[in-house]
Every structure is written in C-alpha cells, then in structure tokens.
C-alpha cells in the first residue's frame, strides 16, 4: 500500500521554493554575495576533483579525501538551508565544516595522527581528538592568546548548534518579532549566513589542500 506525501509537507516545500527564488534574486543583485557563492562553488569543484580524479598515494590521503567529501556535503546542505530560509539550521553544517577544518589542520601538525585517529577506540578518540584539545594545540602552534578559534566555535554553537536563548534571534524575521516556524526571507540573515559560510569554507579548503602538495 502506498501513501502520498502529506499535503502540509508539500506546502512547506512550496514555501521553501518561494524563499529560494527571493534569495537567488538578492544574491544576484549583490556583487559581494555573488562572489562569495562563486568561491564556495569553486571549493566544491576542487573537493570533487580530489575525491573523484586524484589517485591517493596512501590510506592517509584517502581519509583526508573522505573528510573533504564531508565538507562538500556540508556545503551543499548549508546552501540549501540558507537559500531556503532556514538560517539557524544552516549553522549546524557550517559548524561541522569549521570542526572538520580544525581536525585537518591538527593532522597537518603530525601526519601520524591520521592513523591514530582511525585506530584508537572511540572513547579514547573522543578525548585525544576533542575539539577543545585540537584548538589548544593549534592556538599554541600559532601563538594565539585570544582563543579566537574557541570564540568562533562558541558563536556557532550558541546561535545554531545548541538550544540557547541567543539562538532565538535566528528565528525572528526582525528584532523583537515573534519566532517564525518554517522558511522565511530576511536579507540581513541571508548575508550574515553566507558570509559565515564562505569564511569556514576557505579555512577548511586551506587545511584540506595541505595534504595534496604538488
């Protein structure tokens, strides 16, 4: 017995498509946003090239390529959510790109870490490769004292990944308005989420390409 998709889900998708068209029009009218999306698309093309057309020399490169595939899918999901009017939800895959980029950067400090990450038991992996430890090592390497990596991670956690009061701002079409359930179009949120996405995209790409030197 087959059943049709519930009508309300079809209506929800219709609303998403309306917001998508508004988002496309806004982006095409804004040179900066257009360039941001072009940069993201370029990185996705490069990630696909390395995944599909570049023969890895060892298992370490294969693992890095699979992490690149994860970033690619995160980018696709983020774009779909942002342009479809789910600005807060887009923060989840955006933060995942940030975390994956940090992990790749950590691997670059000692390539032996890739196999260690693969083989250690999960409980031990969660401790030895925690985001907190990774950020600490990277900050020490770079001489950072202000914990900028943590602040970036904390921001995305507060407004998107974790249920917080601060996150409610991402559900309001304008300050002080009621929260909106479902897709909605707000130019300022469109701009802010695309700017954040291109930032983590370029960081992730820089950390990925380190493993494929000419």
PDB file of C-alpha atoms in Angstrom:
ATOM      1  CA  UNK A   1       0.000   0.000   0.000  1.00  0.00           C
ATOM      2  CA  UNK A   2       1.362   3.366  -0.988  1.00  0.00           C
ATOM      3  CA  UNK A   3       0.550   6.687   0.608  1.00  0.00           C
ATOM      4  CA  UNK A   4       1.008  10.176  -0.825  1.00  0.00           C
ATOM      5  CA  UNK A   5       3.343  12.630   0.842  1.00  0.00           C
ATOM      6  CA  UNK A   6       1.362  14.646   3.420  1.00  0.00           C
ATOM      7  CA  UNK A   7      -0.062  17.814   1.918  1.00  0.00           C
ATOM      8  CA  UNK A   8       1.436  20.024   4.608  1.00  0.00           C
ATOM      9  CA  UNK A   9       4.934  18.862   3.671  1.00  0.00           C
ATOM     10  CA  UNK A  10       4.222  19.775   0.059  1.00  0.00           C
ATOM     11  CA  UNK A  11       3.076  23.215   1.192  1.00  0.00           C
ATOM     12  CA  UNK A  12       6.227  23.593   3.276  1.00  0.00           C
ATOM     13  CA  UNK A  13       8.362  22.798   0.237  1.00  0.00           C
ATOM     14  CA  UNK A  14       6.418  25.355  -1.796  1.00  0.00           C
ATOM     15  CA  UNK A  15       7.278  27.969   0.818  1.00  0.00           C
ATOM     16  CA  UNK A  16      10.931  26.951   0.670  1.00  0.00           C
ATOM     17  CA  UNK A  17      10.970  27.401  -3.098  1.00  0.00           C
ATOM     18  CA  UNK A  18       9.445  30.888  -2.794  1.00  0.00           C
ATOM     19  CA  UNK A  19      12.196  31.881  -0.356  1.00  0.00           C
ATOM     20  CA  UNK A  20      14.802  30.233  -2.614  1.00  0.00           C
ATOM     21  CA  UNK A  21      13.789  32.455  -5.538  1.00  0.00           C
ATOM     22  CA  UNK A  22      13.919  35.576  -3.354  1.00  0.00           C
ATOM     23  CA  UNK A  23      17.355  34.553  -2.101  1.00  0.00           C
ATOM     24  CA  UNK A  24      18.664  33.993  -5.624  1.00  0.00           C
ATOM     25  CA  UNK A  25      17.401  37.413  -6.713  1.00  0.00           C
ATOM     26  CA  UNK A  26      19.031  39.086  -3.706  1.00  0.00           C
ATOM     27  CA  UNK A  27      22.354  37.327  -4.283  1.00  0.00           C
ATOM     28  CA  UNK A  28      22.460  38.113  -7.989  1.00  0.00           C
ATOM     29  CA  UNK A  29      21.823  41.783  -7.182  1.00  0.00           C
ATOM     30  CA  UNK A  30      24.715  41.888  -4.693  1.00  0.00           C
ATOM     31  CA  UNK A  31      28.245  41.606  -6.170  1.00  0.00           C
ATOM     32  CA  UNK A  32      29.803  40.571  -2.857  1.00  0.00           C
ATOM     33  CA  UNK A  33      27.312  37.791  -2.176  1.00  0.00           C
ATOM     34  CA  UNK A  34      27.658  36.598  -5.757  1.00  0.00           C
ATOM     35  CA  UNK A  35      31.426  36.367  -5.320  1.00  0.00           C
ATOM     36  CA  UNK A  36      31.006  34.537  -2.014  1.00  0.00           C
ATOM     37  CA  UNK A  37      28.868  31.866  -3.649  1.00  0.00           C
ATOM     38  CA  UNK A  38      31.279  31.630  -6.567  1.00  0.00           C
ATOM     39  CA  UNK A  39      34.125  30.982  -4.116  1.00  0.00           C
ATOM     40  CA  UNK A  40      32.111  28.293  -2.338  1.00  0.00           C
ATOM     41  CA  UNK A  41      31.238  26.639  -5.649  1.00  0.00           C
ATOM     42  CA  UNK A  42      34.901  26.709  -6.676  1.00  0.00           C
ATOM     43  CA  UNK A  43      35.943  24.949  -3.475  1.00  0.00           C
ATOM     44  CA  UNK A  44      33.225  22.338  -4.004  1.00  0.00           C
ATOM     45  CA  UNK A  45      34.557  21.736  -7.523  1.00  0.00           C
ATOM     46  CA  UNK A  46      38.081  21.278  -6.185  1.00  0.00           C
ATOM     47  CA  UNK A  47      36.937  18.909  -3.444  1.00  0.00           C
ATOM     48  CA  UNK A  48      35.089  16.859  -6.033  1.00  0.00           C
ATOM     49  CA  UNK A  49      38.173  16.773  -8.265  1.00  0.00           C
ATOM     50  CA  UNK A  50      40.378  15.414  -5.499  1.00  0.00           C
ATOM     51  CA  UNK A  51      37.741  12.882  -4.477  1.00  0.00           C
ATOM     52  CA  UNK A  52      36.975  11.604  -7.976  1.00  0.00           C
ATOM     53  CA  UNK A  53      40.010  12.252 -10.196  1.00  0.00           C
ATOM     54  CA  UNK A  54      43.044  12.264  -7.910  1.00  0.00           C
ATOM     55  CA  UNK A  55      44.592   8.890  -7.084  1.00  0.00           C
ATOM     56  CA  UNK A  56      45.524   8.874  -3.429  1.00  0.00           C
ATOM     57  CA  UNK A  57      49.051   7.692  -2.670  1.00  0.00           C
ATOM     58  CA  UNK A  58      48.124   6.042   0.642  1.00  0.00           C
ATOM     59  CA  UNK A  59      45.310   5.490   3.108  1.00  0.00           C
ATOM     60  CA  UNK A  60      46.058   8.759   4.867  1.00  0.00           C
ATOM     61  CA  UNK A  61      45.190  10.709   1.732  1.00  0.00           C
ATOM     62  CA  UNK A  62      42.041   8.623   1.313  1.00  0.00           C
ATOM     63  CA  UNK A  63      40.921   9.568   4.816  1.00  0.00           C
ATOM     64  CA  UNK A  64      41.592  13.225   4.064  1.00  0.00           C
ATOM     65  CA  UNK A  65      39.616  12.922   0.817  1.00  0.00           C
ATOM     66  CA  UNK A  66      36.681  11.449   2.723  1.00  0.00           C
ATOM     67  CA  UNK A  67      36.797  14.353   5.154  1.00  0.00           C
ATOM     68  CA  UNK A  68      36.751  16.575   2.073  1.00  0.00           C
ATOM     69  CA  UNK A  69      33.613  14.751   0.930  1.00  0.00           C
ATOM     70  CA  UNK A  70      32.090  15.521   4.316  1.00  0.00           C
ATOM     71  CA  UNK A  71      32.863  19.206   3.822  1.00  0.00           C
ATOM     72  CA  UNK A  72      31.367  19.068   0.313  1.00  0.00           C
ATOM     73  CA  UNK A  73      28.099  17.653   1.644  1.00  0.00           C
ATOM     74  CA  UNK A  74      28.051  20.169   4.489  1.00  0.00           C
ATOM     75  CA  UNK A  75      28.412  22.954   1.935  1.00  0.00           C
ATOM     76  CA  UNK A  76      25.555  21.616  -0.161  1.00  0.00           C
ATOM     77  CA  UNK A  77      23.336  21.309   2.901  1.00  0.00           C
ATOM     78  CA  UNK A  78      24.257  24.778   4.166  1.00  0.00           C
ATOM     79  CA  UNK A  79      23.500  26.408   0.827  1.00  0.00           C
ATOM     80  CA  UNK A  80      20.168  24.620   0.560  1.00  0.00           C
ATOM     81  CA  UNK A  81      19.178  25.664   4.074  1.00  0.00           C
ATOM     82  CA  UNK A  82      20.353  29.269   3.751  1.00  0.00           C
ATOM     83  CA  UNK A  83      18.720  29.924   0.401  1.00  0.00           C
ATOM     84  CA  UNK A  84      15.613  28.062   1.536  1.00  0.00           C
ATOM     85  CA  UNK A  85      15.174  30.316   4.559  1.00  0.00           C
ATOM     86  CA  UNK A  86      16.371  28.077   7.391  1.00  0.00           C
ATOM     87  CA  UNK A  87      19.141  30.325   8.656  1.00  0.00           C
ATOM     88  CA  UNK A  88      19.576  28.795  12.099  1.00  0.00           C
ATOM     89  CA  UNK A  89      19.536  25.220  10.818  1.00  0.00           C
ATOM     90  CA  UNK A  90      22.270  26.148   8.326  1.00  0.00           C
ATOM     91  CA  UNK A  91      24.564  26.845  11.258  1.00  0.00           C
ATOM     92  CA  UNK A  92      24.834  23.137  12.069  1.00  0.00           C
ATOM     93  CA  UNK A  93      26.610  22.028   8.865  1.00  0.00           C
ATOM     94  CA  UNK A  94      28.513  25.325   8.894  1.00  0.00           C
ATOM     95  CA  UNK A  95      29.939  24.488  12.310  1.00  0.00           C
ATOM     96  CA  UNK A  96      30.736  20.977  11.111  1.00  0.00           C
ATOM     97  CA  UNK A  97      32.891  22.477   8.350  1.00  0.00           C
ATOM     98  CA  UNK A  98      34.705  24.513  10.996  1.00  0.00           C
ATOM     99  CA  UNK A  99      35.302  21.422  13.151  1.00  0.00           C
ATOM    100  CA  UNK A 100      36.445  19.310  10.202  1.00  0.00           C
ATOM    101  CA  UNK A 101      38.812  22.067   9.130  1.00  0.00           C
ATOM    102  CA  UNK A 102      40.302  22.196  12.627  1.00  0.00           C
ATOM    103  CA  UNK A 103      40.759  18.413  12.567  1.00  0.00           C
ATOM    104  CA  UNK A 104      42.558  18.554   9.216  1.00  0.00           C
ATOM    105  CA  UNK A 105      44.771  21.354  10.498  1.00  0.00           C
ATOM    106  CA  UNK A 106      45.581  19.231  13.544  1.00  0.00           C
ATOM    107  CA  UNK A 107      46.519  16.300  11.306  1.00  0.00           C
ATOM    108  CA  UNK A 108      48.969  18.565   9.483  1.00  0.00           C
ATOM    109  CA  UNK A 109      50.960  19.056  12.698  1.00  0.00           C
ATOM    110  CA  UNK A 110      51.867  15.354  12.642  1.00  0.00           C
ATOM    111  CA  UNK A 111      50.663  13.102   9.787  1.00  0.00           C
ATOM    112  CA  UNK A 112      50.896  10.080  12.116  1.00  0.00           C
ATOM    113  CA  UNK A 113      47.808  11.472  13.850  1.00  0.00           C
ATOM    114  CA  UNK A 114      45.633  10.351  10.931  1.00  0.00           C
ATOM    115  CA  UNK A 115      46.236   6.661  11.582  1.00  0.00           C
ATOM    116  CA  UNK A 116      45.969   7.214  15.316  1.00  0.00           C
ATOM    117  CA  UNK A 117      42.592   8.915  14.811  1.00  0.00           C
ATOM    118  CA  UNK A 118      41.481   5.950  12.714  1.00  0.00           C
ATOM    119  CA  UNK A 119      42.610   3.153  15.015  1.00  0.00           C
ATOM    120  CA  UNK A 120      42.128   4.303  18.613  1.00  0.00           C
ATOM    121  CA  UNK A 121      38.970   3.148  20.425  1.00  0.00           C
ATOM    122  CA  UNK A 122      36.114   5.630  20.255  1.00  0.00           C
ATOM    123  CA  UNK A 123      36.241   6.591  23.933  1.00  0.00           C
ATOM    124  CA  UNK A 124      39.950   7.360  23.669  1.00  0.00           C
ATOM    125  CA  UNK A 125      39.455   9.140  20.336  1.00  0.00           C
ATOM    126  CA  UNK A 126      36.860  11.425  21.874  1.00  0.00           C
ATOM    127  CA  UNK A 127      39.419  12.524  24.460  1.00  0.00           C
ATOM    128  CA  UNK A 128      42.563  12.687  22.363  1.00  0.00           C
ATOM    129  CA  UNK A 129      40.854  14.349  19.399  1.00  0.00           C
ATOM    130  CA  UNK A 130      38.351  16.531  21.201  1.00  0.00           C
ATOM    131  CA  UNK A 131      37.730  19.927  19.661  1.00  0.00           C
ATOM    132  CA  UNK A 132      38.953  21.593  22.853  1.00  0.00           C
ATOM    133  CA  UNK A 133      42.300  19.793  22.705  1.00  0.00           C
ATOM    134  CA  UNK A 134      42.659  20.418  18.974  1.00  0.00           C
ATOM    135  CA  UNK A 135      42.025  24.148  19.384  1.00  0.00           C
ATOM    136  CA  UNK A 136      44.511  24.324  22.249  1.00  0.00           C
ATOM    137  CA  UNK A 137      47.263  22.667  20.189  1.00  0.00           C
ATOM    138  CA  UNK A 138      46.593  24.839  17.142  1.00  0.00           C
ATOM    139  CA  UNK A 139      46.461  28.055  19.173  1.00  0.00           C
ATOM    140  CA  UNK A 140      49.772  27.177  20.830  1.00  0.00           C
ATOM    141  CA  UNK A 141      51.354  26.414  17.453  1.00  0.00           C
ATOM    142  CA  UNK A 142      50.201  29.730  16.009  1.00  0.00           C
ATOM    143  CA  UNK A 143      50.969  31.780  19.111  1.00  0.00           C
ATOM    144  CA  UNK A 144      47.332  32.793  19.587  1.00  0.00           C
ATOM    145  CA  UNK A 145      46.400  34.108  23.012  1.00  0.00           C
ATOM    146  CA  UNK A 146      42.850  35.316  22.446  1.00  0.00           C
ATOM    147  CA  UNK A 147      41.245  31.901  21.809  1.00  0.00           C
ATOM    148  CA  UNK A 148      39.769  33.080  18.518  1.00  0.00           C
ATOM    149  CA  UNK A 149      39.120  29.513  17.390  1.00  0.00           C
ATOM    150  CA  UNK A 150      37.104  28.878  20.536  1.00  0.00           C
ATOM    151  CA  UNK A 151      35.145  32.110  20.145  1.00  0.00           C
ATOM    152  CA  UNK A 152      34.249  31.170  16.570  1.00  0.00           C
ATOM    153  CA  UNK A 153      33.163  27.688  17.638  1.00  0.00           C
ATOM    154  CA  UNK A 154      31.266  29.109  20.617  1.00  0.00           C
ATOM    155  CA  UNK A 155      29.350  31.560  18.429  1.00  0.00           C
ATOM    156  CA  UNK A 156      28.118  28.878  16.028  1.00  0.00           C
ATOM    157  CA  UNK A 157      27.237  26.631  18.959  1.00  0.00           C
ATOM    158  CA  UNK A 158      25.243  29.349  20.698  1.00  0.00           C
ATOM    159  CA  UNK A 159      23.210  30.572  17.734  1.00  0.00           C
ATOM    160  CA  UNK A 160      22.718  27.286  15.916  1.00  0.00           C
ATOM    161  CA  UNK A 161      24.021  24.003  17.300  1.00  0.00           C
ATOM    162  CA  UNK A 162      22.799  24.248  20.900  1.00  0.00           C
ATOM    163  CA  UNK A 163      19.335  25.188  22.193  1.00  0.00           C
ATOM    164  CA  UNK A 164      20.028  28.597  23.748  1.00  0.00           C
ATOM    165  CA  UNK A 165      18.229  31.877  24.306  1.00  0.00           C
ATOM    166  CA  UNK A 166      20.715  33.543  21.970  1.00  0.00           C
ATOM    167  CA  UNK A 167      19.656  31.150  19.237  1.00  0.00           C
ATOM    168  CA  UNK A 168      16.112  32.521  19.240  1.00  0.00           C
ATOM    169  CA  UNK A 169      17.394  35.591  17.391  1.00  0.00           C
ATOM    170  CA  UNK A 170      17.890  33.377  14.332  1.00  0.00           C
ATOM    171  CA  UNK A 171      14.183  32.513  14.351  1.00  0.00           C
ATOM    172  CA  UNK A 172      12.900  36.091  14.261  1.00  0.00           C
ATOM    173  CA  UNK A 173      12.333  37.923  10.964  1.00  0.00           C
ATOM    174  CA  UNK A 174      13.267  41.131  12.801  1.00  0.00           C
ATOM    175  CA  UNK A 175      14.400  42.053  16.338  1.00  0.00           C
ATOM    176  CA  UNK A 176      11.561  41.799  18.833  1.00  0.00           C
ATOM    177  CA  UNK A 177       9.266  39.921  16.457  1.00  0.00           C
ATOM    178  CA  UNK A 178       7.748  36.544  17.220  1.00  0.00           C
ATOM    179  CA  UNK A 179       9.759  33.487  16.249  1.00  0.00           C
ATOM    180  CA  UNK A 180       8.871  32.069  12.846  1.00  0.00           C
ATOM    181  CA  UNK A 181       8.355  28.367  12.218  1.00  0.00           C
ATOM    182  CA  UNK A 182       9.327  27.296   8.731  1.00  0.00           C
ATOM    183  CA  UNK A 183      11.213  29.119   5.980  1.00  0.00           C
ATOM    184  CA  UNK A 184      11.366  32.905   5.838  1.00  0.00           C
ATOM    185  CA  UNK A 185      13.347  35.508   3.922  1.00  0.00           C
ATOM    186  CA  UNK A 186      15.439  38.131   5.715  1.00  0.00           C
ATOM    187  CA  UNK A 187      18.155  39.858   3.654  1.00  0.00           C
ATOM    188  CA  UNK A 188      20.370  40.569   6.670  1.00  0.00           C
ATOM    189  CA  UNK A 189      20.300  36.944   7.798  1.00  0.00           C
ATOM    190  CA  UNK A 190      20.918  35.782   4.239  1.00  0.00           C
ATOM    191  CA  UNK A 191      24.008  37.986   4.062  1.00  0.00           C
ATOM    192  CA  UNK A 192      25.317  37.031   7.506  1.00  0.00           C
ATOM    193  CA  UNK A 193      24.959  33.283   6.994  1.00  0.00           C
ATOM    194  CA  UNK A 194      26.597  33.354   3.556  1.00  0.00           C
ATOM    195  CA  UNK A 195      29.468  35.435   4.934  1.00  0.00           C
ATOM    196  CA  UNK A 196      29.958  32.922   7.727  1.00  0.00           C
ATOM    197  CA  UNK A 197      29.789  30.013   5.316  1.00  0.00           C
ATOM    198  CA  UNK A 198      32.417  31.403   2.959  1.00  0.00           C
ATOM    199  CA  UNK A 199      34.695  32.082   5.931  1.00  0.00           C
ATOM    200  CA  UNK A 200      34.677  28.475   7.162  1.00  0.00           C
ATOM    201  CA  UNK A 201      34.784  27.217   3.563  1.00  0.00           C
ATOM    202  CA  UNK A 202      38.077  28.916   2.807  1.00  0.00           C
ATOM    203  CA  UNK A 203      39.577  27.828   6.125  1.00  0.00           C
ATOM    204  CA  UNK A 204      38.511  24.241   5.501  1.00  0.00           C
ATOM    205  CA  UNK A 205      39.913  24.302   1.967  1.00  0.00           C
ATOM    206  CA  UNK A 206      43.281  25.678   3.080  1.00  0.00           C
ATOM    207  CA  UNK A 207      43.597  22.885   5.633  1.00  0.00           C
ATOM    208  CA  UNK A 208      42.471  20.230   3.141  1.00  0.00           C
ATOM    209  CA  UNK A 209      44.815  21.151   0.304  1.00  0.00           C
ATOM    210  CA  UNK A 210      47.889  20.934   2.581  1.00  0.00           C
ATOM    211  CA  UNK A 211      47.793  17.151   2.099  1.00  0.00           C
ATOM    212  CA  UNK A 212      47.994  17.360  -1.702  1.00  0.00           C
ATOM    213  CA  UNK A 213      51.159  19.273  -2.357  1.00  0.00           C
ATOM    214  CA  UNK A 214      52.461  19.316  -5.965  1.00  0.00           C
TER     215      UNK A 214
END
